Coordinates of C-alpha atoms in Angstrom, one line a residue:
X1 CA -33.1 -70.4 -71.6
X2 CA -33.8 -67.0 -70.6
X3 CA -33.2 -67.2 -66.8
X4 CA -31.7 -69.1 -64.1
X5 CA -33.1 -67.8 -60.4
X6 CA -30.3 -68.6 -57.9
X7 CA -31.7 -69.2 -54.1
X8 CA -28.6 -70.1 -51.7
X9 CA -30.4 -72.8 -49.2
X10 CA -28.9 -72.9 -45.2
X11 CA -30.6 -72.9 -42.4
X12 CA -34.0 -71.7 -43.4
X13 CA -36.3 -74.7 -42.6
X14 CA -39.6 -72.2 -41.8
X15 CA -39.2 -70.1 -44.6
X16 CA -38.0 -72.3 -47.5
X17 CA -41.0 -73.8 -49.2
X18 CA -42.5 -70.1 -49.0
X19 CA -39.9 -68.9 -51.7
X20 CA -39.8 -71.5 -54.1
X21 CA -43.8 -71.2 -54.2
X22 CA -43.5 -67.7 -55.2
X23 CA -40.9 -68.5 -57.8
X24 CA -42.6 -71.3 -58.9
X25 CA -46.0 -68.9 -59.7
X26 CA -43.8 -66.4 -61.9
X27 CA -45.7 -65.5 -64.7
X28 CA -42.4 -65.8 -67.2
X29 CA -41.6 -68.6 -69.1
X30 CA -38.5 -70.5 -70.0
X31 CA -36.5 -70.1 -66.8
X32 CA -34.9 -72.5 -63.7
X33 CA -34.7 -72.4 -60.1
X34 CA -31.1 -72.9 -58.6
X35 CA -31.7 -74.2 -55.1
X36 CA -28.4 -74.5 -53.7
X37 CA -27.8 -76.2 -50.5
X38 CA -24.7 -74.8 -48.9
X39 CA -24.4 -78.0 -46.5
X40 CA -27.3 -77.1 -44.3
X41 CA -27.5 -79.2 -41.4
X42 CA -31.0 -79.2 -40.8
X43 CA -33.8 -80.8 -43.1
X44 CA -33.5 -78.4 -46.0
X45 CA -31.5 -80.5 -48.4
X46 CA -34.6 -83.1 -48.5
X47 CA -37.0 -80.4 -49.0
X48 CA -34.9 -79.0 -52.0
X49 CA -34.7 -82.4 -53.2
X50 CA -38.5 -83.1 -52.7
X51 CA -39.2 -79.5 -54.3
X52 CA -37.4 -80.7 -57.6
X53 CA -39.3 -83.7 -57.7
X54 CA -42.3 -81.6 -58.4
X55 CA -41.4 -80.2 -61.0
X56 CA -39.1 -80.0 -64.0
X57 CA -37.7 -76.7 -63.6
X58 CA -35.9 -76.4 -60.5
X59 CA -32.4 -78.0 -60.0
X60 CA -30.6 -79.0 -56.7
X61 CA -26.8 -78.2 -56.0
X62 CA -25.9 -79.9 -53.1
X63 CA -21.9 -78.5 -51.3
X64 CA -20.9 -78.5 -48.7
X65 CA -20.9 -75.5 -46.3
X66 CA -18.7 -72.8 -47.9
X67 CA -21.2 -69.2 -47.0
X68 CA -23.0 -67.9 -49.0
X69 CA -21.0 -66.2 -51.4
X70 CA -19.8 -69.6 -51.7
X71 CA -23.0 -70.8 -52.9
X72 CA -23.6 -68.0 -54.9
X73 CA -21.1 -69.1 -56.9
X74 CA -22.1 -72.5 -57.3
X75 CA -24.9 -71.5 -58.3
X76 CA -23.4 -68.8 -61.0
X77 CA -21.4 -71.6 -62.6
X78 CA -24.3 -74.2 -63.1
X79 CA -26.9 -71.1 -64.8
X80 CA -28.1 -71.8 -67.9
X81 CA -30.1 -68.9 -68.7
X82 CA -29.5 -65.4 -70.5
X83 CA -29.7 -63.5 -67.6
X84 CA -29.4 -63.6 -63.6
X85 CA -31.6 -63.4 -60.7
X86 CA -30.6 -63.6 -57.1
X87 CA -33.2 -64.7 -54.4
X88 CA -32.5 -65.3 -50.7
X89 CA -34.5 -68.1 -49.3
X90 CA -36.6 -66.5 -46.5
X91 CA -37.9 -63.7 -49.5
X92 CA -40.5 -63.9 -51.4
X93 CA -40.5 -62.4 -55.2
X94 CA -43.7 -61.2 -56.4
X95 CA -45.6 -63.0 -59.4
X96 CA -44.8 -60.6 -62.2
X97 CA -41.0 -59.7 -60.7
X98 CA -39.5 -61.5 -63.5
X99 CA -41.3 -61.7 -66.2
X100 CA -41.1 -57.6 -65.6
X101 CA -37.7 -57.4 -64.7
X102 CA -36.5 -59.2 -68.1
X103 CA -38.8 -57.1 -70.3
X104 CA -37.3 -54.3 -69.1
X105 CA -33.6 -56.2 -70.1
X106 CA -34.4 -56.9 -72.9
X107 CA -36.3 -54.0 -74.6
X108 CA -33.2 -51.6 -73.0
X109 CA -30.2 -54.1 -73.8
X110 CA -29.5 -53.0 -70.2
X111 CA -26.7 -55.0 -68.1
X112 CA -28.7 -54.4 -65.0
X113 CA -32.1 -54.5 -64.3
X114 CA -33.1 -53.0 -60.5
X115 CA -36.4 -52.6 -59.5
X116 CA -37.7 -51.3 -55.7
X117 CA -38.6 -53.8 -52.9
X118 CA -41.2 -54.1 -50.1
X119 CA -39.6 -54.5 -46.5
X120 CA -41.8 -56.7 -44.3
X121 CA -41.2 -55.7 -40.8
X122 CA -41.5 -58.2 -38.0
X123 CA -44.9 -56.8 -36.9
X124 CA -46.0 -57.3 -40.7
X125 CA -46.0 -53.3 -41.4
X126 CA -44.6 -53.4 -45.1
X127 CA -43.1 -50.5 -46.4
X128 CA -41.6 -49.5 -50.2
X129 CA -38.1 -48.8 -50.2
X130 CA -37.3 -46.5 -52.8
X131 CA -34.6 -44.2 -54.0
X132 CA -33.8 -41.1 -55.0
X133 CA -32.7 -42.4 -58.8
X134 CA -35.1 -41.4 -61.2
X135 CA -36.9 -44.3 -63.4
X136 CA -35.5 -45.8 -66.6
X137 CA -32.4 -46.3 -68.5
X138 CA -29.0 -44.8 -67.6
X139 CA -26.7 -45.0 -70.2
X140 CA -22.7 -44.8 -69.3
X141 CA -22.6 -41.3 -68.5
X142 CA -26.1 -41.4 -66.6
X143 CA -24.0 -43.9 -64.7
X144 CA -21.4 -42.3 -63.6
X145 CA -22.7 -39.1 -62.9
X146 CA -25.9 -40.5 -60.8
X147 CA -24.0 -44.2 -59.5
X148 CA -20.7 -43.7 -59.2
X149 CA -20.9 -40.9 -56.7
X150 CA -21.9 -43.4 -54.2
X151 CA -21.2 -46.8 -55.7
X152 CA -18.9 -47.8 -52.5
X153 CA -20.5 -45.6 -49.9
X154 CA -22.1 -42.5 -49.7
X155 CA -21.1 -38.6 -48.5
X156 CA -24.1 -39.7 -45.6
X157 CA -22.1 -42.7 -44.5
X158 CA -24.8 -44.9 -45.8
X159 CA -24.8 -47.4 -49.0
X160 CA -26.3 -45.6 -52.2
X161 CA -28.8 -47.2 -54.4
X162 CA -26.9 -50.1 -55.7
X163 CA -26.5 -52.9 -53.0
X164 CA -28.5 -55.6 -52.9
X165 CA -28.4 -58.4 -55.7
X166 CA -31.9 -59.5 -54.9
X167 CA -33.7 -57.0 -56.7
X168 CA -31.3 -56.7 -59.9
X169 CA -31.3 -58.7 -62.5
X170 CA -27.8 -59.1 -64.3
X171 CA -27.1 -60.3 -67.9
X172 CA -25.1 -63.5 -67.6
X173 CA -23.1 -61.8 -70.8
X174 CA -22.0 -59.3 -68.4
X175 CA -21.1 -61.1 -65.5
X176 CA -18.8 -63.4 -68.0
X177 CA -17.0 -60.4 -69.6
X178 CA -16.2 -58.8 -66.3
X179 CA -15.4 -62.5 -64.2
X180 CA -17.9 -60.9 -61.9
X181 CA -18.3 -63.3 -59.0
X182 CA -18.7 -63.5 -54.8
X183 CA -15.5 -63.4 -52.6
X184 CA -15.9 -66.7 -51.1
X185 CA -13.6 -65.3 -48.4
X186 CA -16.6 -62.5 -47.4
X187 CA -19.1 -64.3 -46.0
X188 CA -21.6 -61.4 -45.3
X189 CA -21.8 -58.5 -46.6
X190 CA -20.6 -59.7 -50.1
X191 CA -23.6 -57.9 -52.2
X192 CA -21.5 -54.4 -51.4
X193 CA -18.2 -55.8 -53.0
X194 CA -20.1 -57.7 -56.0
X195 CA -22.6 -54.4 -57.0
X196 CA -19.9 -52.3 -56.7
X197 CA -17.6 -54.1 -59.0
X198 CA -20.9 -54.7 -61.3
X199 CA -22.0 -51.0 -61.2
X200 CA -18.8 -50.2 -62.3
X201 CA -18.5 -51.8 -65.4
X202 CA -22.2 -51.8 -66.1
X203 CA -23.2 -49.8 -70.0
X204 CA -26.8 -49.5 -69.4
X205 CA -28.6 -49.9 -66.4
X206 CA -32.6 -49.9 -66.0
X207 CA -34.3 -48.9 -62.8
X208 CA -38.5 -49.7 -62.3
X209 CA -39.3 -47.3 -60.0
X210 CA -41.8 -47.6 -57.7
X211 CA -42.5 -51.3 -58.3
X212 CA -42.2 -53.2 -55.0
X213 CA -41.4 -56.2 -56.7
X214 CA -39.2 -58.0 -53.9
X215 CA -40.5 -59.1 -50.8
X216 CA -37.7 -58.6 -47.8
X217 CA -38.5 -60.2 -44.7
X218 CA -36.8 -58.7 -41.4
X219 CA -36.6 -62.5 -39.6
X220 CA -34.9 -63.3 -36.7
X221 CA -31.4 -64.2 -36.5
X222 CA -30.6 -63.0 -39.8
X223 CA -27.0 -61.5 -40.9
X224 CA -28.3 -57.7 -40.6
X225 CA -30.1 -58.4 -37.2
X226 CA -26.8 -60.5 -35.9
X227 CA -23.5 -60.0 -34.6
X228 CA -20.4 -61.8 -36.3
X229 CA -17.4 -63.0 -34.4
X230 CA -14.9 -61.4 -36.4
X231 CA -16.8 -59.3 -38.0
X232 CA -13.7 -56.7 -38.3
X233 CA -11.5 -58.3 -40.1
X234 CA -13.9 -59.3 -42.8
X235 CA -14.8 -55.9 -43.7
X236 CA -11.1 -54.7 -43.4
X237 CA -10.5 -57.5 -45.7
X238 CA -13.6 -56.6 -48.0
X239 CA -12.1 -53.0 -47.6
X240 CA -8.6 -54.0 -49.2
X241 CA -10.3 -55.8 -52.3
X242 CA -12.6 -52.7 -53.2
X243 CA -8.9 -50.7 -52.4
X244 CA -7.4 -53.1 -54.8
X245 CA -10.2 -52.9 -57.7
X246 CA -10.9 -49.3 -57.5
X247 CA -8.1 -47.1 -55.9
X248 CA -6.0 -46.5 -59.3
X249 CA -8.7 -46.1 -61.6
X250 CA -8.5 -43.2 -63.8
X251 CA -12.0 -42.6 -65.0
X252 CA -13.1 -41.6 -61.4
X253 CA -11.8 -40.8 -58.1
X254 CA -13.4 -43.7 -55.8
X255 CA -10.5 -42.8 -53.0
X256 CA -12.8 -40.8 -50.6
X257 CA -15.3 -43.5 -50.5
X258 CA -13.1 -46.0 -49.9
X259 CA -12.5 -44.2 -47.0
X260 CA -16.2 -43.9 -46.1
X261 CA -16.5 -47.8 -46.7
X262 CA -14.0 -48.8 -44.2
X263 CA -15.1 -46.0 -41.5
X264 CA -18.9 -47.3 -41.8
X265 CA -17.8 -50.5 -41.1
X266 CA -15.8 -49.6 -38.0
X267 CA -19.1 -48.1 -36.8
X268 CA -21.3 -50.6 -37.7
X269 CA -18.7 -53.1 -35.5
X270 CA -18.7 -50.8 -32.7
X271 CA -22.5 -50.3 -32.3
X272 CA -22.8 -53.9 -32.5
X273 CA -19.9 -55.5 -30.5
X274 CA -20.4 -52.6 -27.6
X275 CA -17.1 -54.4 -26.0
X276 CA -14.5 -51.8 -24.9
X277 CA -12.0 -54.6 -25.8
X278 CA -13.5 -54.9 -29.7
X279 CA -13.8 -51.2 -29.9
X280 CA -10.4 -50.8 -28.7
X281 CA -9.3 -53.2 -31.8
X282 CA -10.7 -50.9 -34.7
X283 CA -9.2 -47.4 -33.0
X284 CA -6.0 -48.9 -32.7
X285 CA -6.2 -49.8 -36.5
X286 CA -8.0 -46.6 -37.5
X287 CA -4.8 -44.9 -35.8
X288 CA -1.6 -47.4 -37.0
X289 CA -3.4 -46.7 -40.7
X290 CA -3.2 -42.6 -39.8
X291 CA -7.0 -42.5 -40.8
X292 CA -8.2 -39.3 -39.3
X293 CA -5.1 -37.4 -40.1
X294 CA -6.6 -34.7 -42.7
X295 CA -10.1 -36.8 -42.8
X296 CA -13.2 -34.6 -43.7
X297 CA -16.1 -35.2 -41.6
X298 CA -18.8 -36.7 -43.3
X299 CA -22.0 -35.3 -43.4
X300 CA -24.0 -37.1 -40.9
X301 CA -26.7 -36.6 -37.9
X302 CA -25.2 -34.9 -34.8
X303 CA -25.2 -38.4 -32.9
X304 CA -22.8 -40.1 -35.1
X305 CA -20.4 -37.1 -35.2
X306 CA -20.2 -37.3 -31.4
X307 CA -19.2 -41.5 -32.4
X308 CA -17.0 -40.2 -35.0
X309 CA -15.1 -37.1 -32.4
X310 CA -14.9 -39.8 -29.9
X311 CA -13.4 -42.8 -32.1
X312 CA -10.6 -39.9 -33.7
X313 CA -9.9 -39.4 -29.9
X314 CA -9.9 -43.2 -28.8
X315 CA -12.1 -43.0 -26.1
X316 CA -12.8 -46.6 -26.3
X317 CA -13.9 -46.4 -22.3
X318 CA -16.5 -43.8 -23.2
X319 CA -17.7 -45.3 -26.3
X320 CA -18.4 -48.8 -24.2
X321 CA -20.2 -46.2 -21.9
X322 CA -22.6 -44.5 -24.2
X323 CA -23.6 -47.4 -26.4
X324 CA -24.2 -49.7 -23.7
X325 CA -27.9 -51.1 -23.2
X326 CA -28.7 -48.5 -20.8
X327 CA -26.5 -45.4 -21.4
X328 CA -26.9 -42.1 -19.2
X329 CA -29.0 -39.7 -21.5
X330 CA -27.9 -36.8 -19.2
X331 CA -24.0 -37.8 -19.7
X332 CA -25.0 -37.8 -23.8
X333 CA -26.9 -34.7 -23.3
X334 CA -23.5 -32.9 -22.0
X335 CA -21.6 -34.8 -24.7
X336 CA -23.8 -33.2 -27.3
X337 CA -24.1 -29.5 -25.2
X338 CA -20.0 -29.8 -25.3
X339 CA -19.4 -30.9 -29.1
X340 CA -21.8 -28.5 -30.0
X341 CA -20.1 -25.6 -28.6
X342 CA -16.2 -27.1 -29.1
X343 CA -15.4 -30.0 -31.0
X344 CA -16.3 -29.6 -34.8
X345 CA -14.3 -26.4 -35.1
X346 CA -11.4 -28.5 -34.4
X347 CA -12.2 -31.4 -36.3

């Protein structure tokens, strides 16, 4: 079989029977649908079971709820085919995604396949999201001088172009030879540990530029859109595995951006949490782990440097203040007038 299309199933009642349409039109041959329920409570496991009823090549993993690297997993260890896909359940792949997406494996012997995606906005506005990685294959030394520079986190405090699993396809080879699999213990988030692991290790790697073949819907309620109790220890946690994997290796120095990783998620907790209490939580560990003490500012808009000046000071009080709903634009405005005349010489 060349391909085994894994959709984790939870919670995704409205959404569901869109996907597996689209994947059931793919114009490639000799492939399966995983649909794996992770114990969702509402009516999705008889709609995955009525889905397989149609048709021969879609199988149903019913588990109990375990997140969705979880059932990621599941779904690794039950594939059948050569290679990998990865397909969340409220996205739709386009017609051709596949059948292009293994061509491209094939003809390049690549371990990974990415292509571009379409991001569906909730007012419908689509948009290509691109990068700045030229088209075609990279070969190892293509990969680490254009991936591994940002295969954690980039100098922008931002993720470079090798995140998500559902555009990639991966060679099922490759994720043996490696043990490449989800952190069940990472419930969100998971795609930055597993891609960077995977990037890593990758040989050849195949990039279709341009081609929007993914469908990302921005839906309510989602993971990106929602904030996680406990969101900080998970990514401090997700923080120590990448430190674990990727600190001593002596092919590249990953040791900056392990830095970067674990400050971007201290800022993505504080913008979301807004709670002087939470925000308190991550400067106190930023400061017991000595973070700032010789730390290089990033290179990053004026805004978050002010967040960045003010979380190396532990202003937790004026942090709450400023990202509140409804902060005072002329107290920011001073904030900005005083760090652009004082603060970065001293930082």
């Amino acid at each position: 079989m060349d391909l085994s299309i894994i959709v984790p199933v939870y919670k995704v009642e409205p959404y569901l029977r869109r996907c597996v349409k689209s994947l059931m039109a793919q114009t490639c041959e000799n492939y399966e649908v995983l649909l794996v329920d992770d114990g969702s409570p509402d009516s999705c496991p008889k709609i995955c079971d009525e889905l397989a009823a149609c048709t021969d090549n879609i199988r149903v993993i019913h588990k109990a709820n375990g997140g969705l690297s979880s059932a990621r997993n599941a779904g690794l260890f039950a594939a059948r085919g050569d290679y990998i896909g990865f397909v969340d359940s409220d996205d739709v792949a386009a017609p051709d995604m596949f059948a292009i997406m293994l061509t491209a494996a094939k003809t390049s012997d690549a371990d990974i396949v990415m292509c571009d995606y379409i991001r569906v906005l909730r007012t419908g506005r689509r948009r290509l999201m691109t990068t700045a990685l030229r088209p075609g294959l990279y070969e190892k030394a293509d990969i680490i001088k254009y991936l591994y520079p940002s295969l954690i986190m980039g100098e922008n405090l931002d993720y470079g172009p090798l995140l998500s699993v559902w555009h990639c396809l991966y060679s099922r080879k490759f994720l043996n030879l490696y043990h490449l699999a989800f952190a069940d213990d990472i419930p969100w988030s998971e795609d930055n540990l597993f891609s960077a692991m995977a990037g890593y290790h990758a040989k050849r790697f195949f990039y279709l530029k341009s081609m929007g073949l993914y469908n990302y819907f921005q839906n309510p309620g989602t993971i990106t859109t929602s904030c996680r109790p406990g969101a900080w220890n998970v990514y401090k946690r997700m923080n120590r595995y990448l430190e674990n994997y990727f600190s001593f290796r002596s092919d590249y120095d990953f040791r900056r951006q392990l830095q970067l990783h674990l400050l971007y998620y201290a800022c993505h907790v504080i913008r979301m949490e807004r709670q002087e209490a939470c925000i308190r939580n991550v400067l106190k560990d930023l400061h017991q782990a000595h973070f700032f003490d010789h730390f290089r500012m990033p290179d990053v808009s004026l805004k978050l440097k002010i967040q960045l000046w003010l979380m190396k000071h532990q202003c937790a009080r004026t942090l709450t203040f400023l990202l509140g709903e409804s902060p005072c634009r002329s107290y920011l405005s001073l904030c900005r007038s005083i760090i652009r005349k004082n603060i970065f010489q001293k930082c």
